[in-house]
PDB file of C-alpha atoms in Angstrom:
ATOM      1  CA  MET A  12     172.142  40.833 136.956  1.00  0.00           C
ATOM      2  CA  ALA A  13     170.643  44.317 136.282  1.00  0.00           C
ATOM      3  CA  ALA A  14     172.832  47.285 135.508  1.00  0.00           C
ATOM      4  CA  ARG A  15     173.377  50.036 137.965  1.00  0.00           C
ATOM      5  CA  CYS A  16     170.780  52.646 137.897  1.00  0.00           C
ATOM      6  CA  VAL A  17     172.737  55.844 136.942  1.00  0.00           C
ATOM      7  CA  ALA A  18     170.981  59.255 137.321  1.00  0.00           C
ATOM      8  CA  ALA A  19     169.926  60.935 134.042  1.00  0.00           C
ATOM      9  CA  ARG A  20     170.540  57.611 132.011  1.00  0.00           C
ATOM     10  CA  CYS A  21     168.187  56.404 129.514  1.00  0.00           C
ATOM     11  CA  VAL A  22     165.566  58.982 130.242  1.00  0.00           C
ATOM     12  CA  ARG A  23     163.241  60.816 127.883  1.00  0.00           C
ATOM     13  CA  PRO A  24     164.325  64.599 127.684  1.00  0.00           C
ATOM     14  CA  SER A  25     160.693  65.467 128.137  1.00  0.00           C
ATOM     15  CA  ALA A  26     160.530  64.014 131.614  1.00  0.00           C
ATOM     16  CA  ALA A  27     162.642  66.916 132.957  1.00  0.00           C
ATOM     17  CA  ALA A  28     159.751  69.311 132.937  1.00  0.00           C
ATOM     18  CA  SER A  29     157.647  66.933 135.173  1.00  0.00           C
ATOM     19  CA  LEU A  30     160.516  66.438 137.663  1.00  0.00           C
ATOM     20  CA  ALA A  31     160.622  70.172 138.246  1.00  0.00           C
ATOM     21  CA  ASN A  32     158.498  70.092 141.310  1.00  0.00           C
ATOM     22  CA  LEU A  33     160.449  67.105 142.839  1.00  0.00           C
ATOM     23  CA  PRO A  34     162.872  68.226 145.540  1.00  0.00           C
ATOM     24  CA  ARG A  35     166.431  67.281 144.639  1.00  0.00           C
ATOM     25  CA  ARG A  36     168.903  65.297 146.806  1.00  0.00           C
ATOM     26  CA  SER A  37     169.989  68.270 148.751  1.00  0.00           C
ATOM     27  CA  ALA A  38     166.567  69.532 149.392  1.00  0.00           C
ATOM     28  CA  LEU A  39     165.566  66.014 150.585  1.00  0.00           C
ATOM     29  CA  PHE A  40     168.061  65.968 153.313  1.00  0.00           C
ATOM     30  CA  ALA A  41     167.293  69.321 154.280  1.00  0.00           C
ATOM     31  CA  ALA A  42     163.718  68.485 154.646  1.00  0.00           C
ATOM     32  CA  ALA A  43     164.631  65.263 156.626  1.00  0.00           C
ATOM     33  CA  MET A  44     166.747  67.379 158.898  1.00  0.00           C
ATOM     34  CA  GLY A  45     163.855  70.051 159.361  1.00  0.00           C
ATOM     35  CA  LEU A  46     166.041  72.725 157.623  1.00  0.00           C
ATOM     36  CA  GLY A  47     164.681  75.331 155.176  1.00  0.00           C
ATOM     37  CA  ALA A  48     161.144  75.342 156.721  1.00  0.00           C
ATOM     38  CA  SER A  49     159.030  78.464 157.092  1.00  0.00           C
ATOM     39  CA  ARG A  50     159.519  78.266 160.886  1.00  0.00           C
ATOM     40  CA  SER A  51     162.335  77.050 162.826  1.00  0.00           C
ATOM     41  CA  PRO A  52     162.045  73.511 164.251  1.00  0.00           C
ATOM     42  CA  SER A  53     161.965  73.034 167.980  1.00  0.00           C
ATOM     43  CA  PRO A  54     165.037  71.983 169.872  1.00  0.00           C
ATOM     44  CA  ARG A  55     163.387  68.635 170.605  1.00  0.00           C
ATOM     45  CA  ALA A  56     162.683  68.069 166.697  1.00  0.00           C
ATOM     46  CA  LEU A  57     166.280  68.905 165.993  1.00  0.00           C
ATOM     47  CA  ALA A  58     167.626  66.752 168.558  1.00  0.00           C
ATOM     48  CA  ALA A  59     165.518  63.762 167.278  1.00  0.00           C
ATOM     49  CA  ALA A  60     166.454  64.476 163.714  1.00  0.00           C
ATOM     50  CA  ALA A  61     170.297  64.794 164.563  1.00  0.00           C
ATOM     51  CA  GLN A  62     170.195  61.333 166.627  1.00  0.00           C
ATOM     52  CA  ALA A  63     168.138  59.671 163.792  1.00  0.00           C
ATOM     53  CA  ALA A  64     170.666  60.818 161.146  1.00  0.00           C
ATOM     54  CA  GLU A  65     173.522  59.717 163.376  1.00  0.00           C
ATOM     55  CA  ASP A  66     171.966  56.189 163.753  1.00  0.00           C
ATOM     56  CA  ASP A  67     170.862  55.873 160.043  1.00  0.00           C
ATOM     57  CA  PRO A  68     170.831  58.634 157.604  1.00  0.00           C
ATOM     58  CA  VAL A  69     168.376  56.800 155.516  1.00  0.00           C
ATOM     59  CA  ALA A  70     165.878  56.749 158.119  1.00  0.00           C
ATOM     60  CA  SER A  71     166.105  60.522 158.663  1.00  0.00           C
ATOM     61  CA  ILE A  72     164.794  61.197 155.214  1.00  0.00           C
ATOM     62  CA  LEU A  73     161.459  60.229 156.185  1.00  0.00           C
ATOM     63  CA  LEU A  74     161.365  61.693 159.530  1.00  0.00           C
ATOM     64  CA  ASP A  75     159.993  65.059 158.431  1.00  0.00           C
ATOM     65  CA  PRO A  76     159.817  64.636 154.487  1.00  0.00           C
ATOM     66  CA  LYS A  77     157.813  67.696 153.762  1.00  0.00           C
ATOM     67  CA  PHE A  78     155.670  66.040 151.168  1.00  0.00           C
ATOM     68  CA  PRO A  79     153.715  68.610 149.132  1.00  0.00           C
ATOM     69  CA  GLU A  80     149.942  68.918 149.664  1.00  0.00           C
ATOM     70  CA  SER A  81     149.145  67.242 146.493  1.00  0.00           C
ATOM     71  CA  TRP A  82     150.715  64.547 144.177  1.00  0.00           C
ATOM     72  CA  PRO A  83     153.976  66.155 142.795  1.00  0.00           C
ATOM     73  CA  TYR A  84     154.617  63.982 139.828  1.00  0.00           C
ATOM     74  CA  GLY A  85     153.534  64.681 136.232  1.00  0.00           C
ATOM     75  CA  ALA A  86     152.881  61.904 133.771  1.00  0.00           C
ATOM     76  CA  ASP A  87     156.316  62.182 132.098  1.00  0.00           C
ATOM     77  CA  ALA A  88     157.871  61.341 135.566  1.00  0.00           C
ATOM     78  CA  PHE A  89     156.677  57.730 134.839  1.00  0.00           C
ATOM     79  CA  ALA A  90     157.987  57.650 131.139  1.00  0.00           C
ATOM     80  CA  ARG A  91     160.399  54.840 130.162  1.00  0.00           C
ATOM     81  CA  TYR A  92     163.044  54.922 127.546  1.00  0.00           C
ATOM     82  CA  ASP A  93     161.480  51.658 126.216  1.00  0.00           C
ATOM     83  CA  GLU A  94     157.716  52.254 126.092  1.00  0.00           C
ATOM     84  CA  ALA A  95     157.152  48.811 124.293  1.00  0.00           C
ATOM     85  CA  PRO A  96     154.719  46.521 126.121  1.00  0.00           C
ATOM     86  CA  ASP A  97     156.103  45.088 129.263  1.00  0.00           C
ATOM     87  CA  GLY A  98     154.772  41.591 128.431  1.00  0.00           C
ATOM     88  CA  SER A  99     157.297  41.569 125.513  1.00  0.00           C
ATOM     89  CA  PHE A 100     160.163  42.481 127.605  1.00  0.00           C
ATOM     90  CA  TYR A 101     159.480  39.765 130.192  1.00  0.00           C
ATOM     91  CA  THR A 102     158.329  36.950 127.680  1.00  0.00           C
ATOM     92  CA  GLU A 103     161.609  35.041 128.264  1.00  0.00           C
ATOM     93  CA  PRO A 104     162.551  33.871 131.740  1.00  0.00           C
ATOM     94  CA  ARG A 105     165.465  35.290 133.510  1.00  0.00           C
ATOM     95  CA  PHE A 106     166.683  32.972 136.193  1.00  0.00           C
ATOM     96  CA  VAL A 107     169.241  35.317 137.522  1.00  0.00           C
ATOM     97  CA  THR A 108     169.421  37.437 140.568  1.00  0.00           C
ATOM     98  CA  HIS A 109     169.369  41.180 140.314  1.00  0.00           C
ATOM     99  CA  ILE A 110     171.441  41.867 143.481  1.00  0.00           C
ATOM    100  CA  ASP A 111     174.459  40.414 144.840  1.00  0.00           C
ATOM    101  CA  ASP A 112     174.562  37.830 147.509  1.00  0.00           C
ATOM    102  CA  ARG A 113     175.130  40.268 150.485  1.00  0.00           C
ATOM    103  CA  ALA A 114     172.270  42.185 149.477  1.00  0.00           C
ATOM    104  CA  ILE A 115     170.030  39.066 149.082  1.00  0.00           C
ATOM    105  CA  GLU A 116     171.211  37.991 152.576  1.00  0.00           C
ATOM    106  CA  ALA A 117     170.449  41.385 154.042  1.00  0.00           C
ATOM    107  CA  LEU A 118     166.995  41.380 152.639  1.00  0.00           C
ATOM    108  CA  SER A 119     166.146  37.818 153.805  1.00  0.00           C
ATOM    109  CA  ASP A 120     167.516  38.659 157.390  1.00  0.00           C
ATOM    110  CA  TYR A 121     165.265  41.824 157.336  1.00  0.00           C
ATOM    111  CA  TYR A 122     162.302  39.695 156.363  1.00  0.00           C
ATOM    112  CA  ALA A 123     163.062  37.357 159.173  1.00  0.00           C
ATOM    113  CA  ALA A 124     163.066  40.153 161.600  1.00  0.00           C
ATOM    114  CA  SER A 125     159.898  41.805 160.273  1.00  0.00           C
ATOM    115  CA  PHE A 126     157.544  39.048 159.312  1.00  0.00           C
ATOM    116  CA  PRO A 127     155.026  37.709 161.883  1.00  0.00           C
ATOM    117  CA  PRO A 128     156.272  34.420 163.418  1.00  0.00           C
ATOM    118  CA  VAL A 129     155.669  31.268 161.306  1.00  0.00           C
ATOM    119  CA  ALA A 130     153.557  29.807 164.028  1.00  0.00           C
ATOM    120  CA  GLU A 131     151.055  32.672 163.462  1.00  0.00           C
ATOM    121  CA  LYS A 132     150.803  31.327 159.725  1.00  0.00           C
ATOM    122  CA  PRO A 133     150.881  34.829 158.079  1.00  0.00           C
ATOM    123  CA  ALA A 134     149.620  35.298 154.668  1.00  0.00           C
ATOM    124  CA  LEU A 135     152.272  36.619 152.387  1.00  0.00           C
ATOM    125  CA  LEU A 136     151.980  38.458 149.015  1.00  0.00           C
ATOM    126  CA  ASP A 137     155.186  38.790 146.849  1.00  0.00           C
ATOM    127  CA  LEU A 138     154.439  41.470 144.098  1.00  0.00           C
ATOM    128  CA  CYS A 139     156.503  41.688 141.048  1.00  0.00           C
ATOM    129  CA  SER A 140     157.599  38.166 141.945  1.00  0.00           C
ATOM    130  CA  SER A 141     159.873  35.981 140.012  1.00  0.00           C
ATOM    131  CA  TRP A 142     161.649  32.578 140.478  1.00  0.00           C
ATOM    132  CA  ILE A 143     162.957  33.665 143.978  1.00  0.00           C
ATOM    133  CA  SER A 144     161.427  35.595 146.685  1.00  0.00           C
ATOM    134  CA  HIS A 145     164.350  35.999 149.053  1.00  0.00           C
ATOM    135  CA  TYR A 146     161.972  35.014 151.997  1.00  0.00           C
ATOM    136  CA  PRO A 147     163.533  33.244 155.031  1.00  0.00           C
ATOM    137  CA  LYS A 148     163.643  29.452 154.609  1.00  0.00           C
ATOM    138  CA  ASP A 149     160.959  28.715 157.248  1.00  0.00           C
ATOM    139  CA  TYR A 150     158.392  30.824 155.346  1.00  0.00           C
ATOM    140  CA  ASN A 151     157.486  28.205 152.752  1.00  0.00           C
ATOM    141  CA  PRO A 152     154.459  26.056 151.600  1.00  0.00           C
ATOM    142  CA  SER A 153     155.448  23.457 154.110  1.00  0.00           C
ATOM    143  CA  ASN A 154     154.693  25.898 157.022  1.00  0.00           C
ATOM    144  CA  LEU A 155     152.295  28.459 155.580  1.00  0.00           C
ATOM    145  CA  ASP A 156     149.046  28.163 153.828  1.00  0.00           C
ATOM    146  CA  SER A 157     149.267  31.251 151.715  1.00  0.00           C
ATOM    147  CA  VAL A 158     152.348  32.666 150.050  1.00  0.00           C
ATOM    148  CA  VAL A 159     151.150  34.121 146.847  1.00  0.00           C
ATOM    149  CA  GLY A 160     153.331  35.647 144.004  1.00  0.00           C
ATOM    150  CA  LEU A 161     152.402  37.861 141.377  1.00  0.00           C
ATOM    151  CA  GLY A 162     154.615  38.499 138.523  1.00  0.00           C
ATOM    152  CA  MET A 163     155.182  38.689 134.741  1.00  0.00           C
ATOM    153  CA  ASN A 164     156.575  35.362 133.737  1.00  0.00           C
ATOM    154  CA  GLU A 165     154.956  32.053 134.325  1.00  0.00           C
ATOM    155  CA  ASP A 166     158.075  29.928 134.142  1.00  0.00           C
ATOM    156  CA  GLU A 167     159.900  32.090 136.750  1.00  0.00           C
ATOM    157  CA  LEU A 168     156.786  31.916 139.067  1.00  0.00           C
ATOM    158  CA  GLN A 169     156.571  28.154 138.645  1.00  0.00           C
ATOM    159  CA  ARG A 170     160.165  27.609 139.694  1.00  0.00           C
ATOM    160  CA  ASN A 171     159.708  29.720 142.978  1.00  0.00           C
ATOM    161  CA  GLY A 172     159.630  27.067 145.800  1.00  0.00           C
ATOM    162  CA  ALA A 173     158.422  29.681 148.283  1.00  0.00           C
ATOM    163  CA  LEU A 174     154.902  30.146 146.792  1.00  0.00           C
ATOM    164  CA  THR A 175     151.884  28.268 147.470  1.00  0.00           C
ATOM    165  CA  SER A 176     150.241  29.901 144.502  1.00  0.00           C
ATOM    166  CA  PHE A 177     150.799  32.592 141.874  1.00  0.00           C
ATOM    167  CA  ALA A 178     149.176  34.942 139.383  1.00  0.00           C
ATOM    168  CA  VAL A 179     150.481  36.313 136.109  1.00  0.00           C
ATOM    169  CA  LYS A 180     149.667  39.985 135.556  1.00  0.00           C
ATOM    170  CA  ASP A 181     151.183  43.255 134.300  1.00  0.00           C
ATOM    171  CA  LEU A 182     150.423  45.843 136.945  1.00  0.00           C
ATOM    172  CA  ASN A 183     151.365  48.716 134.484  1.00  0.00           C
ATOM    173  CA  GLU A 184     148.658  47.493 132.255  1.00  0.00           C
ATOM    174  CA  ASP A 185     146.011  46.969 135.038  1.00  0.00           C
ATOM    175  CA  PRO A 186     147.070  47.731 138.573  1.00  0.00           C
ATOM    176  CA  VAL A 187     144.073  46.009 140.172  1.00  0.00           C
ATOM    177  CA  LEU A 188     145.317  43.103 142.445  1.00  0.00           C
ATOM    178  CA  PRO A 189     143.094  39.932 141.937  1.00  0.00           C
ATOM    179  CA  PHE A 190     142.637  39.380 145.602  1.00  0.00           C
ATOM    180  CA  ASP A 191     139.961  39.897 148.203  1.00  0.00           C
ATOM    181  CA  ASP A 192     140.105  42.812 150.624  1.00  0.00           C
ATOM    182  CA  ASN A 193     142.021  42.151 153.884  1.00  0.00           C
ATOM    183  CA  SER A 194     143.724  39.062 152.537  1.00  0.00           C
ATOM    184  CA  PHE A 195     147.401  39.420 153.494  1.00  0.00           C
ATOM    185  CA  ASP A 196     149.420  40.046 156.619  1.00  0.00           C
ATOM    186  CA  VAL A 197     152.574  41.184 154.478  1.00  0.00           C
ATOM    187  CA  VAL A 198     153.032  42.478 151.001  1.00  0.00           C
ATOM    188  CA  THR A 199     156.531  42.709 149.663  1.00  0.00           C
ATOM    189  CA  ASN A 200     158.197  44.172 146.507  1.00  0.00           C
ATOM    190  CA  ALA A 201     161.785  43.476 146.030  1.00  0.00           C
ATOM    191  CA  VAL A 202     163.799  45.600 143.597  1.00  0.00           C
ATOM    192  CA  SER A 203     160.846  46.425 141.249  1.00  0.00           C
ATOM    193  CA  VAL A 204     159.187  49.392 142.670  1.00  0.00           C
ATOM    194  CA  ASP A 205     161.183  51.484 140.112  1.00  0.00           C
ATOM    195  CA  TYR A 206     159.289  49.864 137.206  1.00  0.00           C
ATOM    196  CA  LEU A 207     155.672  50.812 138.378  1.00  0.00           C
ATOM    197  CA  THR A 208     154.274  53.427 135.995  1.00  0.00           C
ATOM    198  CA  ARG A 209     151.126  53.523 138.077  1.00  0.00           C
ATOM    199  CA  PRO A 210     152.318  53.383 141.675  1.00  0.00           C
ATOM    200  CA  LEU A 211     149.679  55.340 143.331  1.00  0.00           C
ATOM    201  CA  GLU A 212     146.952  52.910 142.009  1.00  0.00           C
ATOM    202  CA  VAL A 213     149.217  49.868 143.120  1.00  0.00           C
ATOM    203  CA  PHE A 214     149.806  51.282 146.510  1.00  0.00           C
ATOM    204  CA  ARG A 215     146.068  51.856 147.063  1.00  0.00           C
ATOM    205  CA  GLU A 216     145.654  48.236 146.000  1.00  0.00           C
ATOM    206  CA  MET A 217     148.206  47.071 148.568  1.00  0.00           C
ATOM    207  CA  HIS A 218     146.343  48.915 151.153  1.00  0.00           C
ATOM    208  CA  ARG A 219     143.188  47.150 150.023  1.00  0.00           C
ATOM    209  CA  VAL A 220     144.388  43.688 150.248  1.00  0.00           C
ATOM    210  CA  LEU A 221     146.391  44.276 153.482  1.00  0.00           C
ATOM    211  CA  LYS A 222     144.751  43.016 156.679  1.00  0.00           C
ATOM    212  CA  PRO A 223     144.383  45.935 159.269  1.00  0.00           C
ATOM    213  CA  GLY A 224     147.762  46.250 160.816  1.00  0.00           C
ATOM    214  CA  GLY A 225     149.376  44.410 157.939  1.00  0.00           C
ATOM    215  CA  THR A 226     152.756  45.784 156.494  1.00  0.00           C
ATOM    216  CA  ALA A 227     153.999  46.584 153.036  1.00  0.00           C
ATOM    217  CA  ILE A 228     157.894  46.427 152.524  1.00  0.00           C
ATOM    218  CA  MET A 229     159.390  47.858 149.514  1.00  0.00           C
ATOM    219  CA  SER A 230     162.963  46.968 148.979  1.00  0.00           C
ATOM    220  CA  PHE A 231     165.491  48.399 146.492  1.00  0.00           C
ATOM    221  CA  SER A 232     169.118  48.802 145.667  1.00  0.00           C
ATOM    222  CA  ASN A 233     170.906  50.828 142.802  1.00  0.00           C
ATOM    223  CA  ARG A 234     170.403  48.263 140.065  1.00  0.00           C
ATOM    224  CA  CYS A 235     167.755  48.205 137.630  1.00  0.00           C
ATOM    225  CA  PHE A 236     166.926  47.575 133.803  1.00  0.00           C
ATOM    226  CA  PRO A 237     167.407  51.281 132.931  1.00  0.00           C
ATOM    227  CA  THR A 238     165.307  51.214 129.834  1.00  0.00           C
ATOM    228  CA  LYS A 239     162.283  50.056 131.877  1.00  0.00           C
ATOM    229  CA  ALA A 240     162.745  51.997 134.932  1.00  0.00           C
ATOM    230  CA  ILE A 241     160.785  55.240 135.268  1.00  0.00           C
ATOM    231  CA  ALA A 242     162.188  58.777 134.644  1.00  0.00           C
ATOM    232  CA  VAL A 243     161.856  59.925 138.062  1.00  0.00           C
ATOM    233  CA  TRP A 244     163.864  57.102 139.278  1.00  0.00           C
ATOM    234  CA  THR A 245     166.763  57.162 136.795  1.00  0.00           C
ATOM    235  CA  GLN A 246     167.097  60.870 137.087  1.00  0.00           C
ATOM    236  CA  THR A 247     167.552  60.687 140.868  1.00  0.00           C
ATOM    237  CA  GLY A 248     169.866  59.109 143.381  1.00  0.00           C
ATOM    238  CA  ASP A 249     169.404  56.662 146.414  1.00  0.00           C
ATOM    239  CA  PRO A 250     168.429  59.341 148.979  1.00  0.00           C
ATOM    240  CA  ASP A 251     165.659  60.535 146.474  1.00  0.00           C
ATOM    241  CA  HIS A 252     164.498  57.177 145.853  1.00  0.00           C
ATOM    242  CA  ILE A 253     163.782  56.793 149.723  1.00  0.00           C
ATOM    243  CA  TRP A 254     161.540  59.966 149.432  1.00  0.00           C
ATOM    244  CA  ILE A 255     159.844  58.808 146.250  1.00  0.00           C
ATOM    245  CA  VAL A 256     158.687  55.464 147.697  1.00  0.00           C
ATOM    246  CA  GLY A 257     157.776  57.094 151.031  1.00  0.00           C
ATOM    247  CA  SER A 258     155.645  59.487 149.038  1.00  0.00           C
ATOM    248  CA  TYR A 259     153.694  56.716 147.265  1.00  0.00           C
ATOM    249  CA  PHE A 260     152.665  55.550 150.784  1.00  0.00           C
ATOM    250  CA  HIS A 261     151.685  59.080 151.860  1.00  0.00           C
ATOM    251  CA  TYR A 262     149.453  59.759 148.810  1.00  0.00           C
ATOM    252  CA  ALA A 263     147.964  56.414 148.598  1.00  0.00           C
ATOM    253  CA  GLY A 264     146.454  57.183 152.145  1.00  0.00           C
ATOM    254  CA  GLY A 265     145.381  54.676 154.819  1.00  0.00           C
ATOM    255  CA  PHE A 266     148.917  53.679 155.863  1.00  0.00           C
ATOM    256  CA  GLU A 267     150.913  54.995 158.947  1.00  0.00           C
ATOM    257  CA  LYS A 268     153.676  57.169 158.361  1.00  0.00           C
ATOM    258  CA  PRO A 269     156.344  55.422 156.112  1.00  0.00           C
ATOM    259  CA  GLN A 270     159.678  54.597 157.564  1.00  0.00           C
ATOM    260  CA  ALA A 271     163.050  53.758 155.860  1.00  0.00           C
ATOM    261  CA  LYS A 272     166.067  51.697 156.925  1.00  0.00           C
ATOM    262  CA  ASP A 273     169.432  51.100 155.314  1.00  0.00           C
ATOM    263  CA  ILE A 274     169.917  47.363 155.610  1.00  0.00           C
ATOM    264  CA  THR A 275     173.110  47.147 153.437  1.00  0.00           C
ATOM    265  CA  LYS A 276     175.709  44.669 154.688  1.00  0.00           C
ATOM    266  CA  ARG A 277     178.929  46.592 154.841  1.00  0.00           C
ATOM    267  CA  ALA A 278     181.996  44.932 153.214  1.00  0.00           C
ATOM    268  CA  GLY A 279     184.899  44.004 155.456  1.00  0.00           C
ATOM    269  CA  MET A 280     188.375  45.648 155.231  1.00  0.00           C
ATOM    270  CA  LEU A 281     189.497  43.095 152.660  1.00  0.00           C
ATOM    271  CA  GLN A 282     186.089  42.774 150.705  1.00  0.00           C
ATOM    272  CA  ARG A 283     184.943  44.661 147.764  1.00  0.00           C
ATOM    273  CA  GLY A 284     181.943  46.950 148.320  1.00  0.00           C
ATOM    274  CA  GLY A 285     178.658  45.301 147.370  1.00  0.00           C
ATOM    275  CA  ASP A 286     175.206  46.327 146.353  1.00  0.00           C
ATOM    276  CA  PRO A 287     173.459  48.909 148.801  1.00  0.00           C
ATOM    277  CA  MET A 288     170.057  47.732 150.069  1.00  0.00           C
ATOM    278  CA  TYR A 289     167.134  49.804 151.400  1.00  0.00           C
ATOM    279  CA  VAL A 290     163.674  49.295 152.682  1.00  0.00           C
ATOM    280  CA  VAL A 291     160.786  51.592 152.796  1.00  0.00           C
ATOM    281  CA  PHE A 292     157.839  50.173 154.749  1.00  0.00           C
ATOM    282  CA  ALA A 293     154.444  51.201 156.179  1.00  0.00           C
ATOM    283  CA  ARG A 294     151.689  49.580 158.191  1.00  0.00           C
ATOM    284  CA  LYS A 295     148.016  49.723 157.312  1.00  0.00           C
ATOM    285  CA  GLN A 296     146.025  51.819 159.752  1.00  0.00           C
TER     286      GLN A 296
END
């Protein structure tokens, strides 16, 4: 299992300069609640934000995120402590899960509630895929014609029983997806968006290969391989990550307003706390 992503861990010191323009956690919550703006929000906006925050504080972060007019990240924001080629890092297969069982169950349940019905035979693309996609059991090659995985290790992808086909590709080396325009109803990325060094290009490619009205779903927890996660991720916390992924959708263009949801399965009174689980998603216009 991957280690917990701890803020300011395994990050190049030079990255701090590029992060100066990124709002910090307190600022993100203030923006989400409509505070600190140049003019006072309307009572209706305040009521909506307050209700959203009460229902799901994570969702409130993208209600009114105050994204800057232009892309706020410098190149150093996407630096990694280990800048060796990713192909070397992923040479050996890792047949492990990177989140705990409750987080996996939460993600599968969310997919089941969000994917088009199996009867409609949706085409699915799992980006940064591996030996398991966490898709609901019914979404498999017996019921669907197109469940495609794109990942870094062929051995892992071959073992993934949810896939009808797969491609091996390093998106940090070349972010162009090897698929036709308007090919997929859903694109997913599970606990890997924090490794993308060219996210704007990847999100534009996701938009290209999605069918009109199709949905892209990015999910993540607080675990990662910290030497390979990008600086802007390891120097910030979970609320910031919601804002960051939402900003990728925003600046890529062509998506409806991104939304966020906390899908964490809470531990019972006698259970230990598990991994948190979040999704940020948007529909292609």
